[in-house]
mmCIF file of C-alpha atoms and ligand atoms in Angstrom:
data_model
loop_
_atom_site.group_PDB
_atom_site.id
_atom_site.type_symbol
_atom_site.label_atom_id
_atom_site.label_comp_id
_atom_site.label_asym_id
_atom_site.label_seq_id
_atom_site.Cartn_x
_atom_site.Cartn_y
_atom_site.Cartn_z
ATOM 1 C CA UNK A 8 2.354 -6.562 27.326
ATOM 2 C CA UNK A 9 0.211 -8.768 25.766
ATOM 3 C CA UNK A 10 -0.008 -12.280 24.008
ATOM 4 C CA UNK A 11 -0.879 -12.228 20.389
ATOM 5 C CA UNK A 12 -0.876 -15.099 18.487
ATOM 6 C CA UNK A 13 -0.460 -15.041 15.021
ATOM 7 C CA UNK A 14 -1.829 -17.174 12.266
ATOM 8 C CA UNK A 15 0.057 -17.036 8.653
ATOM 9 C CA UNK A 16 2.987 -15.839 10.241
ATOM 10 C CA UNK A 17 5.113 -16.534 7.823
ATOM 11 C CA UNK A 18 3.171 -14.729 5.014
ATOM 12 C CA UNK A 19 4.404 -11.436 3.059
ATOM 13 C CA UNK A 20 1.818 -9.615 6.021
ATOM 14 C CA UNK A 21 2.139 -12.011 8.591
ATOM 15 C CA UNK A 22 6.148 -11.495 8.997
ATOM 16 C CA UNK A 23 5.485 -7.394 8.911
ATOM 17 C CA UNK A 24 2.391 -8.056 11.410
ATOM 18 C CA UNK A 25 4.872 -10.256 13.723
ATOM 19 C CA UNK A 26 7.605 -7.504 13.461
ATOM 20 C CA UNK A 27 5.100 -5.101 14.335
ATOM 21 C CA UNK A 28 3.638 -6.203 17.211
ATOM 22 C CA UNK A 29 6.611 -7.255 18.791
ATOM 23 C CA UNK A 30 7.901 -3.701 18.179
ATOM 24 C CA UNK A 31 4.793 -2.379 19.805
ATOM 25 C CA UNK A 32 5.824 -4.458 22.751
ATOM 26 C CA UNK A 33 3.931 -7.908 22.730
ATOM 27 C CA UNK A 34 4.924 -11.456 22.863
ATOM 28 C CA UNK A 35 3.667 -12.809 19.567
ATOM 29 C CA UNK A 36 3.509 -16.766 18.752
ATOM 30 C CA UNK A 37 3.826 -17.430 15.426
ATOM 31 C CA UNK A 38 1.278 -20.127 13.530
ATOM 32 C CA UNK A 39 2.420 -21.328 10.437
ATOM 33 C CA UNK A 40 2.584 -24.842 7.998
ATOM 34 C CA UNK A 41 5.516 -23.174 6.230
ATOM 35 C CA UNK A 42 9.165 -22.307 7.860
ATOM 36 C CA UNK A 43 10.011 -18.622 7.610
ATOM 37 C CA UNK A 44 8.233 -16.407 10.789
ATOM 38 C CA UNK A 45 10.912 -13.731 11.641
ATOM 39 C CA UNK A 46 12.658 -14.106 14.595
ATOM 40 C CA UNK A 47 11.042 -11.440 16.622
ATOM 41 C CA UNK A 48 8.065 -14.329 17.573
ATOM 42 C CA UNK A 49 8.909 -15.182 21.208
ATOM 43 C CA UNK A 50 7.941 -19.185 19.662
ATOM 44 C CA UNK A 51 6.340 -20.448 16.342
ATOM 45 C CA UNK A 52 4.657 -23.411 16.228
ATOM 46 C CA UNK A 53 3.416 -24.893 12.772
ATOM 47 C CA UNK A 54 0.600 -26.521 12.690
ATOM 48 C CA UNK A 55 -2.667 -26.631 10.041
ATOM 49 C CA UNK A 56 -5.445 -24.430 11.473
ATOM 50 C CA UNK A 57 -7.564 -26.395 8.745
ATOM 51 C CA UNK A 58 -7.925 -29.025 11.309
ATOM 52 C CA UNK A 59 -10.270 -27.954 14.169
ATOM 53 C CA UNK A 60 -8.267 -30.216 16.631
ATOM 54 C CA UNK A 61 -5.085 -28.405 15.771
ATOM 55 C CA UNK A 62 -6.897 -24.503 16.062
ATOM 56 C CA UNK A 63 -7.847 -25.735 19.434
ATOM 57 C CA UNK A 64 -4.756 -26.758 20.287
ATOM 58 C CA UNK A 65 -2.465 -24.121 19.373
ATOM 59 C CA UNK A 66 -4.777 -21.917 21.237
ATOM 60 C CA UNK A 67 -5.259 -23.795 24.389
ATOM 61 C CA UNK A 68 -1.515 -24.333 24.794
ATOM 62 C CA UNK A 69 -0.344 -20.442 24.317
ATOM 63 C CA UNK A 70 -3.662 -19.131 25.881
ATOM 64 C CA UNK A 71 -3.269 -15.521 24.187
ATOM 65 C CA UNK A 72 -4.947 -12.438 24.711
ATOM 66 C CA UNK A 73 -5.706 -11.864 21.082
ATOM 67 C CA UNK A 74 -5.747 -13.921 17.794
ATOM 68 C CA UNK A 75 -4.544 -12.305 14.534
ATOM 69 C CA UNK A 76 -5.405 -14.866 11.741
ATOM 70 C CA UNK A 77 -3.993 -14.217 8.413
ATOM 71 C CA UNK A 78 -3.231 -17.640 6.971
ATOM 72 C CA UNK A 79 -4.894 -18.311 3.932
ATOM 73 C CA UNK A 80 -4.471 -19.387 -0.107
ATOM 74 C CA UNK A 81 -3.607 -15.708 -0.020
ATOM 75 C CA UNK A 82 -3.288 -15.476 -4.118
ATOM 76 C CA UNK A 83 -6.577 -15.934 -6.596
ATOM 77 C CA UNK A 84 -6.007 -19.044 -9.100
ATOM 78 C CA UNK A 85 -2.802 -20.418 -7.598
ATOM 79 C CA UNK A 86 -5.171 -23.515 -6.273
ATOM 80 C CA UNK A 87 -7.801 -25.436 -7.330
ATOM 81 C CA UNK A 88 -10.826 -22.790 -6.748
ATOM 82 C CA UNK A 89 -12.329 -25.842 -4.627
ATOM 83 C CA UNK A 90 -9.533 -25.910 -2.669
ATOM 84 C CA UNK A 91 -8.971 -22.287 -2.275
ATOM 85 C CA UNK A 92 -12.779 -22.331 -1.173
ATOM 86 C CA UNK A 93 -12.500 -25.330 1.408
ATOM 87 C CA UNK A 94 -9.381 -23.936 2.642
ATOM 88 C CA UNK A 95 -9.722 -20.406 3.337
ATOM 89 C CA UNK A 96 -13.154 -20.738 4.487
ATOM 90 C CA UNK A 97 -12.302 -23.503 6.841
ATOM 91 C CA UNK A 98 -9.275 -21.662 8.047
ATOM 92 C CA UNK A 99 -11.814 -18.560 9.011
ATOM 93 C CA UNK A 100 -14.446 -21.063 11.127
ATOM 94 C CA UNK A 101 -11.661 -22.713 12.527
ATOM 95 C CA UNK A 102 -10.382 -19.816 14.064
ATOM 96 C CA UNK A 103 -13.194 -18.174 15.423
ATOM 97 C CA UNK A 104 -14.663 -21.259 17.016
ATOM 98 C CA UNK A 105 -11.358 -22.079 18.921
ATOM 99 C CA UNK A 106 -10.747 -18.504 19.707
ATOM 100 C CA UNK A 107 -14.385 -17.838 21.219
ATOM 101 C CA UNK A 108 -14.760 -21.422 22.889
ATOM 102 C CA UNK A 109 -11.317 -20.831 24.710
ATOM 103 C CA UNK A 110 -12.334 -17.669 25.823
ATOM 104 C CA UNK A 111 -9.724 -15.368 23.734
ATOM 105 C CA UNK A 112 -10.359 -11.590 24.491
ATOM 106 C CA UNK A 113 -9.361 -10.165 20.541
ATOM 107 C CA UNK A 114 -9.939 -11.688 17.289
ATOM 108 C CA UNK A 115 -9.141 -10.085 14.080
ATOM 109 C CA UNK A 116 -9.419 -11.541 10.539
ATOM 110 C CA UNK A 117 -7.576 -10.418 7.517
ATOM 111 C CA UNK A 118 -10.463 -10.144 4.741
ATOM 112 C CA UNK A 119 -9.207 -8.516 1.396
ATOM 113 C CA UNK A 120 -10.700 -5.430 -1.145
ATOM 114 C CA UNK A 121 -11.177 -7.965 -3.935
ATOM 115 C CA UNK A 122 -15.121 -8.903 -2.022
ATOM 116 C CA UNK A 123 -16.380 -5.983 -4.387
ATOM 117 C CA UNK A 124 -15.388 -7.756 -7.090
ATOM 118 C CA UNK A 125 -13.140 -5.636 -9.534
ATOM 119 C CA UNK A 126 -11.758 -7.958 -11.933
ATOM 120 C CA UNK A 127 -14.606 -9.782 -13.532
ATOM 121 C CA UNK A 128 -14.695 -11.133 -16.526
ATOM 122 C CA UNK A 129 -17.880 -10.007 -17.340
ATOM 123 C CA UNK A 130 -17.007 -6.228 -16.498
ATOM 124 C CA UNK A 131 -17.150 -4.563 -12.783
ATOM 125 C CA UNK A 132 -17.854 -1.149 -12.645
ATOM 126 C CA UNK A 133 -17.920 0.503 -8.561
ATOM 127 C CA UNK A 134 -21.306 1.962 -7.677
ATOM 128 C CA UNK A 135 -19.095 5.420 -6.853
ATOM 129 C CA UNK A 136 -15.867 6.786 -5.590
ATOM 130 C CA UNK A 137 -14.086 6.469 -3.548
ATOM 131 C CA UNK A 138 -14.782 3.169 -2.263
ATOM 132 C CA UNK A 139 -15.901 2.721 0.911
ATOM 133 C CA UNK A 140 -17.051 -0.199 3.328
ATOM 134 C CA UNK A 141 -20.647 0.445 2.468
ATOM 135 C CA UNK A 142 -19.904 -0.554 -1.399
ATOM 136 C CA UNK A 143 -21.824 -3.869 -2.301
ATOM 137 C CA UNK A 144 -19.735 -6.726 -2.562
ATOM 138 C CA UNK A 145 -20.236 -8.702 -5.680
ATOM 139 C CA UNK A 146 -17.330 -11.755 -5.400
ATOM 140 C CA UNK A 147 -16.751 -13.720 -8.605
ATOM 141 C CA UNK A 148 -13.949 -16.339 -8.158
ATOM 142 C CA UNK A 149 -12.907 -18.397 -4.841
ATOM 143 C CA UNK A 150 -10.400 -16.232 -3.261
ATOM 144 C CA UNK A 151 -12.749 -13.088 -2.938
ATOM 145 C CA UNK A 152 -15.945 -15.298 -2.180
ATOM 146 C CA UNK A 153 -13.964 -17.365 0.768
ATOM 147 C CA UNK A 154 -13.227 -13.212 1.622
ATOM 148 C CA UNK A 155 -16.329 -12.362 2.253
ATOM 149 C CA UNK A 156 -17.615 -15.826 3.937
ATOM 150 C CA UNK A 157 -14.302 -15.278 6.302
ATOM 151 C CA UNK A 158 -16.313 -11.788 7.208
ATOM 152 C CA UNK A 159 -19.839 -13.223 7.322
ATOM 153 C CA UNK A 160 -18.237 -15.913 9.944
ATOM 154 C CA UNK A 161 -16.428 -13.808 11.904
ATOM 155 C CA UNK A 162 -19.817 -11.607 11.928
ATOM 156 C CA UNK A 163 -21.718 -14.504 12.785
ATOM 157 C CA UNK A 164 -18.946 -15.347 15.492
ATOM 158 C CA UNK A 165 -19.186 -11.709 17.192
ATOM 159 C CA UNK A 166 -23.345 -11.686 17.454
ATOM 160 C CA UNK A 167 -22.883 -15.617 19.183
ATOM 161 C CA UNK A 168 -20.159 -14.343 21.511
ATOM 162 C CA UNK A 169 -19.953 -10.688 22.497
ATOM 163 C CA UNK A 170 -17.113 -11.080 25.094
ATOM 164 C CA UNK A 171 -14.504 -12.048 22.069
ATOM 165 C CA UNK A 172 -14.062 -8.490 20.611
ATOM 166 C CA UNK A 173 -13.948 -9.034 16.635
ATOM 167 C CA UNK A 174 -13.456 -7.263 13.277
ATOM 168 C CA UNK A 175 -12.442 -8.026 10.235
ATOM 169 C CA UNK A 176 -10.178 -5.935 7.886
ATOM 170 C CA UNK A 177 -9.604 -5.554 4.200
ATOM 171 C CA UNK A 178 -5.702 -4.379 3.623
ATOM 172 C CA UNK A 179 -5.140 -3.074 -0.153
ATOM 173 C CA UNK A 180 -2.226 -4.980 -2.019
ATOM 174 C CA UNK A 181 0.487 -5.335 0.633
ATOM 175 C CA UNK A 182 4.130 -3.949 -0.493
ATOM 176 C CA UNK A 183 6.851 -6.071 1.864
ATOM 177 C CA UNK A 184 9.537 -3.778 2.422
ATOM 178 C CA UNK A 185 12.160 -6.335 -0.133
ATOM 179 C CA UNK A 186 9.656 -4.651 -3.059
ATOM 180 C CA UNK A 187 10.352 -1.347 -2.616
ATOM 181 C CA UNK A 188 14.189 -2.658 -2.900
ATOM 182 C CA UNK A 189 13.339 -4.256 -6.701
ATOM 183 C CA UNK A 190 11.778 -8.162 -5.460
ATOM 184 C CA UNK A 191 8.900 -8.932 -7.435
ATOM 185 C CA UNK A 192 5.306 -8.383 -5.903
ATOM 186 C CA UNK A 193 3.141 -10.819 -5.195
ATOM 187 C CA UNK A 194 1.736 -10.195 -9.354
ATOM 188 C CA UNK A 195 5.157 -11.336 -10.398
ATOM 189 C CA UNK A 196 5.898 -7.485 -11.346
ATOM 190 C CA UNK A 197 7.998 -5.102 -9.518
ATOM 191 C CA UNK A 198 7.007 -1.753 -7.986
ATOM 192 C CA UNK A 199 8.652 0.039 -10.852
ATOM 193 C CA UNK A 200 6.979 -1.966 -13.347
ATOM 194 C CA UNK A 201 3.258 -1.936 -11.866
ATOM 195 C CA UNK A 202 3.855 2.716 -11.676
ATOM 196 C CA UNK A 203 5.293 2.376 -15.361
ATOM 197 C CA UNK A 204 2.473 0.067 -16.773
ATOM 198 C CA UNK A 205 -1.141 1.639 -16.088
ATOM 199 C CA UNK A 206 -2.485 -1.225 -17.015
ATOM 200 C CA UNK A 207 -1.377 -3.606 -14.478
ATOM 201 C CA UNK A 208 -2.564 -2.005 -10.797
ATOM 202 C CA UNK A 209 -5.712 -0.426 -13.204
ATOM 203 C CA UNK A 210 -7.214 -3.768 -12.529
ATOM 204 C CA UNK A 211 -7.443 -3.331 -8.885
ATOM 205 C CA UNK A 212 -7.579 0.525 -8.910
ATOM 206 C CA UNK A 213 -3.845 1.177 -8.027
ATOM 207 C CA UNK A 214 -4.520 0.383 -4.772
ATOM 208 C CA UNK A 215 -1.314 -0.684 -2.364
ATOM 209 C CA UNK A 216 -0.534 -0.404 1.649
ATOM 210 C CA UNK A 217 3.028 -0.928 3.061
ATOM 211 C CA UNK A 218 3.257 -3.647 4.880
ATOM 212 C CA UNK A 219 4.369 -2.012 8.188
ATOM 213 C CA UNK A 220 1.424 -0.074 7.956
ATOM 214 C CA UNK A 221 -0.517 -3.056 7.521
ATOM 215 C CA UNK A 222 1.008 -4.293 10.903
ATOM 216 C CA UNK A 223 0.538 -0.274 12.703
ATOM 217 C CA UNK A 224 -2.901 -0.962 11.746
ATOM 218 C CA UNK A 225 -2.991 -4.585 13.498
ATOM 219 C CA UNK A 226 -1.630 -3.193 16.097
ATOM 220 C CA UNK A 227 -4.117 -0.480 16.570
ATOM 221 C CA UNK A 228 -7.024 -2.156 16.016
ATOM 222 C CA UNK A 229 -6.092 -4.642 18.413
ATOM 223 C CA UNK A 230 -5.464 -1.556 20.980
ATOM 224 C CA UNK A 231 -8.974 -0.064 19.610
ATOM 225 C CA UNK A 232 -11.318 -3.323 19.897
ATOM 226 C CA UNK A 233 -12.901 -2.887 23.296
ATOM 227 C CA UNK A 234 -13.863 0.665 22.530
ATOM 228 C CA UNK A 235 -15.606 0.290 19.322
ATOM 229 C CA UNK A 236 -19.586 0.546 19.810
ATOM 230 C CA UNK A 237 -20.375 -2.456 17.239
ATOM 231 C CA UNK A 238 -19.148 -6.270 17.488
ATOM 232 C CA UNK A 239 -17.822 -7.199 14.329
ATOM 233 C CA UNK A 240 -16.870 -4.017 12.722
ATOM 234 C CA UNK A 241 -14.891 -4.337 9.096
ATOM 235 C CA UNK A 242 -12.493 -2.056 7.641
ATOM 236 C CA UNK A 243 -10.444 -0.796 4.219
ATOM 237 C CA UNK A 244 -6.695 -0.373 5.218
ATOM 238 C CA UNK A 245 -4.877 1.237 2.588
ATOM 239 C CA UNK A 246 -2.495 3.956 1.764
ATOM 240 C CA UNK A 247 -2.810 7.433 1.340
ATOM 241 C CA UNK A 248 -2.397 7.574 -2.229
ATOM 242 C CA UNK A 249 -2.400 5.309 -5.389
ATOM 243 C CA UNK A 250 -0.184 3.628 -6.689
ATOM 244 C CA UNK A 251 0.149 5.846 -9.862
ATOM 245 C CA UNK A 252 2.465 8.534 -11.536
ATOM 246 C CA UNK A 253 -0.970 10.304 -12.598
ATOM 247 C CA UNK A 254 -3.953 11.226 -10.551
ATOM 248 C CA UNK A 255 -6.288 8.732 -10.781
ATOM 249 C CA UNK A 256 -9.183 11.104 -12.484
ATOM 250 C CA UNK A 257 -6.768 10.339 -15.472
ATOM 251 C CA UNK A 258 -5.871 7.238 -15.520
ATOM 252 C CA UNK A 259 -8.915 5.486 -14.543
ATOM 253 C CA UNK A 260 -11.320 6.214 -17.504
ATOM 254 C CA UNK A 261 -8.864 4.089 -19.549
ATOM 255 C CA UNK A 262 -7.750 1.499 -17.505
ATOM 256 C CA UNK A 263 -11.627 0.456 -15.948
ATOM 257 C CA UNK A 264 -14.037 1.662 -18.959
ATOM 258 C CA UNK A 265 -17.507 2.659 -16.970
ATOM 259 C CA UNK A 266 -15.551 4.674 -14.718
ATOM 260 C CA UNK A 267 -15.597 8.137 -16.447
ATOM 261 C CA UNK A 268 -18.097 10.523 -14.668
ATOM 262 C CA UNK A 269 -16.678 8.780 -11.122
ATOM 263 C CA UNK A 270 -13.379 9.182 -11.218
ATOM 264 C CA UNK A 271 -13.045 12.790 -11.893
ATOM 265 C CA UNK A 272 -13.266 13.106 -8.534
ATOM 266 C CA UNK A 273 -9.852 11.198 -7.108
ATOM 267 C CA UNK A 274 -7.938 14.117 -8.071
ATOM 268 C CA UNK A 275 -3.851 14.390 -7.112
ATOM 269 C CA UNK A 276 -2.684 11.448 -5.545
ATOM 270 C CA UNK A 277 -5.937 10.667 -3.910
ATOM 271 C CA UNK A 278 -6.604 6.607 -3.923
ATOM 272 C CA UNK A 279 -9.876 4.767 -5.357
ATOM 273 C CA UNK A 280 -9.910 3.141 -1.621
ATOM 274 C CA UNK A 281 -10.809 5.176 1.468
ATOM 275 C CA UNK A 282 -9.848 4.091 4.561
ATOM 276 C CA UNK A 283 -11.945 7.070 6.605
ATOM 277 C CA UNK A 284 -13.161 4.344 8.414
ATOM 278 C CA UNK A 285 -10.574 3.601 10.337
ATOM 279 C CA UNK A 286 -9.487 6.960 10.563
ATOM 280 C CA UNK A 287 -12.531 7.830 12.246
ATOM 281 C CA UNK A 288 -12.955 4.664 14.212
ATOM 282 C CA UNK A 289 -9.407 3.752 14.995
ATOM 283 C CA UNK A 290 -7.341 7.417 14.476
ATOM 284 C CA UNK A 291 -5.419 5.317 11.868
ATOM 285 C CA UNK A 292 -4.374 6.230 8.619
ATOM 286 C CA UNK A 293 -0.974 4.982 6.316
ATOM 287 C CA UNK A 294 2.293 6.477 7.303
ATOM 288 C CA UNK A 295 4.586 5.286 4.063
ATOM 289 C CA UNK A 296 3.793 6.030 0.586
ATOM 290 C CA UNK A 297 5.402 4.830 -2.565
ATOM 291 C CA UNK A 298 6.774 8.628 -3.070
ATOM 292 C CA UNK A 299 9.284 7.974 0.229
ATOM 293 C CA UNK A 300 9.717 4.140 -0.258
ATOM 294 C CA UNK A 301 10.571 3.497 -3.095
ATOM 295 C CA UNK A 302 14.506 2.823 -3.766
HETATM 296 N N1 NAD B 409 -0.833 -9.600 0.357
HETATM 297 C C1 NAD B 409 -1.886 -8.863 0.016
HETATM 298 O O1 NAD B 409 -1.786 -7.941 -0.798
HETATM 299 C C2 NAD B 409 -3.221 -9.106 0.644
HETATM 300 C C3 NAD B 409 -4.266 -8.262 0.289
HETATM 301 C C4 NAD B 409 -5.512 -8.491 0.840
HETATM 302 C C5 NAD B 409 -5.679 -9.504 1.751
HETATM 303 N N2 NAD B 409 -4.649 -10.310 2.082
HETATM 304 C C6 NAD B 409 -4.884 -11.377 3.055
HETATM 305 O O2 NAD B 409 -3.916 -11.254 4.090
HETATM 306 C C7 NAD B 409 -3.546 -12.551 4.557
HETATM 307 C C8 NAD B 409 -2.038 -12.744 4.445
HETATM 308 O O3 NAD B 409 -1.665 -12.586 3.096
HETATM 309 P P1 NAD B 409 -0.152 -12.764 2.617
HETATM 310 O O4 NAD B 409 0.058 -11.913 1.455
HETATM 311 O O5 NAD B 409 0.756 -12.650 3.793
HETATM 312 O O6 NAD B 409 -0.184 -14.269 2.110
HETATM 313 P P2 NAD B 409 0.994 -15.350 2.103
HETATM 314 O O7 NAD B 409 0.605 -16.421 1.143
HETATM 315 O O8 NAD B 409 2.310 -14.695 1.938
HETATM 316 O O9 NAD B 409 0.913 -15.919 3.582
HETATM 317 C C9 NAD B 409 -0.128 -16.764 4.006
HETATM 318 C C10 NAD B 409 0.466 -17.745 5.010
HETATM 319 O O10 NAD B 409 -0.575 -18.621 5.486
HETATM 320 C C11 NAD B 409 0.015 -19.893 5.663
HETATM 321 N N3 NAD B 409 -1.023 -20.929 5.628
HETATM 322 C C12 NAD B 409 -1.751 -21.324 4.544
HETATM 323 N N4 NAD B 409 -2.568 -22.329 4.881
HETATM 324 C C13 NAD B 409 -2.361 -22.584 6.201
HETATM 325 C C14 NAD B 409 -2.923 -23.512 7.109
HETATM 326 N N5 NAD B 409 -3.827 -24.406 6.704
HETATM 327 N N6 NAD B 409 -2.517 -23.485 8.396
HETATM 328 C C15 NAD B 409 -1.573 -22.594 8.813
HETATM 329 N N7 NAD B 409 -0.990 -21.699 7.970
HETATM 330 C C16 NAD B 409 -1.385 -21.692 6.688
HETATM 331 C C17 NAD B 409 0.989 -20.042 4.500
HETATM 332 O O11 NAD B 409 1.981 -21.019 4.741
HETATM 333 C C18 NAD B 409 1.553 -18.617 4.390
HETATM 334 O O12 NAD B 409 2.781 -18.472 5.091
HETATM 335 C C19 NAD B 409 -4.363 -13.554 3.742
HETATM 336 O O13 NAD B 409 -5.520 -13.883 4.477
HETATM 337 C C20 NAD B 409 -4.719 -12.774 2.499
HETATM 338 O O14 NAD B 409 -5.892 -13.273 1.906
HETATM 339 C C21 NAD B 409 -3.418 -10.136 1.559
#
């Protein structure tokens, strides 16, 4: 057993992540400014990992084996985009300094797919398909540039300090297990809605990952850290298929103009993200799709 601590833990992720790894057998400490980590954290503290004193501390007094930090301003726009900036990228330095000064073995950082920067107001068009972790990243708003600083400082973090095993990961929009039941998604619109309206998961390429696949994939990258060749490694988590009625060589052309002559090729159910990656790093791919979850 090990001791994994937690940041965010009471977030849409961090309560499947918790769940998760204290399935999978380890004492997790939950980190949180807001009530609500599940009850399968052996202790949750709250505290605000903005403050450097307060990452230190949390750290120094549980002494874990690995750090999983997900707390952030987790939605684009719901802050000031100053304060979604300060906060998230703070949040990221925090961590990694108090995690590699006190000596913790694992660090892993929750990134997110929007750091290619679909979405833009001026027009975003990928470079090819299926995405990978190669694709340029082209941020346009505070939530996706803080994403991508969060990597560059947990890169920066894993060439300083080589004994704390790093990487960063990027999971596709998370699906708690309440949503597939009818709750709203974190866009306000429910499962149902998002298959039945094209135009609302177009945005973001009908990409989705369950959120206990989210935490299967914590959970194995925290078993796969010490065996992967590079320090700092990052990673697309998603699920196996989009979140779509009609194969995506259909439905992008229409819902992301620029994309005919690319998409033709995510025939089926196959998704715009791949996560080969980690299938061929970690032996992970998604267990749940929409097809079996949905009530
Ligand atoms: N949900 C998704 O679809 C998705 C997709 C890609 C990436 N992510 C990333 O995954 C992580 C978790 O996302 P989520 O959906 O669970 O978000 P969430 O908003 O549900 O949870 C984030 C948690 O962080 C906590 N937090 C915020 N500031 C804090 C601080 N200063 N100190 C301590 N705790 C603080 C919040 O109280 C909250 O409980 C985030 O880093 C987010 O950017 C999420």
């Amino acid at each position: 057993m090990s001791r994994v601590l937690v940041t965010g833990s009471a977030g849409r992720l961090g309560r499947s992540v918790v769940v998760s790894l204290a399935q999978a057998g380890h004492e997790v400490i939950g980190v949180d400014t807001a009530p609500g980590s599940p009850r399968e954290a052996a202790a949750v503290l709250p505290a605000d990992l903005t403050d450097l004193g307060e990452a230190h501390s949390v750290i120094a007094r549980f002494r874990p084996d690995a750090v999983v930090h997900l707390a952030a301003i987790a939605v684009p726009f719901s802050r000031s985009e100053a304060t979604t900036f300060r906060v998230n990228t703070q949040l990221a330095f925090n961590v990694c300094a108090a995690s590699t000064a006190l000596g913790v073995g694992k660090l892993i950082i929750a990134s997110s797919p929007t750091v290619i920067g679909y979405g833009a107001p001026g027009g975003w068009t990928p470079a090819y398909l299926p995405l990978d972790e190669d694709h340029p990243a082209e941020p346009w708003n505070a939530y996706n540039l803080s994403k991508l600083v969060a990597e560059q400082t947990m890169r920066s973090f894993a060439r300083a300090c080589p004994t704390t095993r790093m990487a960063a990961f990027r999971p596709c929009f998370v699906v708690a297990p309440e949503e597939w039941e009818g709750a709203p998604t974190q866009s306000g619109h429910t499962i149902a809605e998002r298959l039945d309206r094209p135009e609302i998961g177009g945005v973001s390429l009908f990409n989705y990952l369950d959120a206990r696949d989210a935490g299967d994939f914590v959970d194995t990258l925290l078993a796969r850290l010490p065996l992967l060749e590079t320090n700092g490694e990052v990673f697309f988590a998603g699920a196996a298929d989009a979140l779509a009625r009609e194969p995506l060589a259909e439905l992008l052309p229409a819902a992301m103009p620029g994309t005919e002559g690319f998409a033709d090729r995510l025939t089926g159910t196959a998704p715009a993200f791949s996560s080969a990656k980690a299938e061929r790093l970690l032996g992970w791919t998604a267990k749940r799709s929409w097809r079996t979850e949905l009530s």
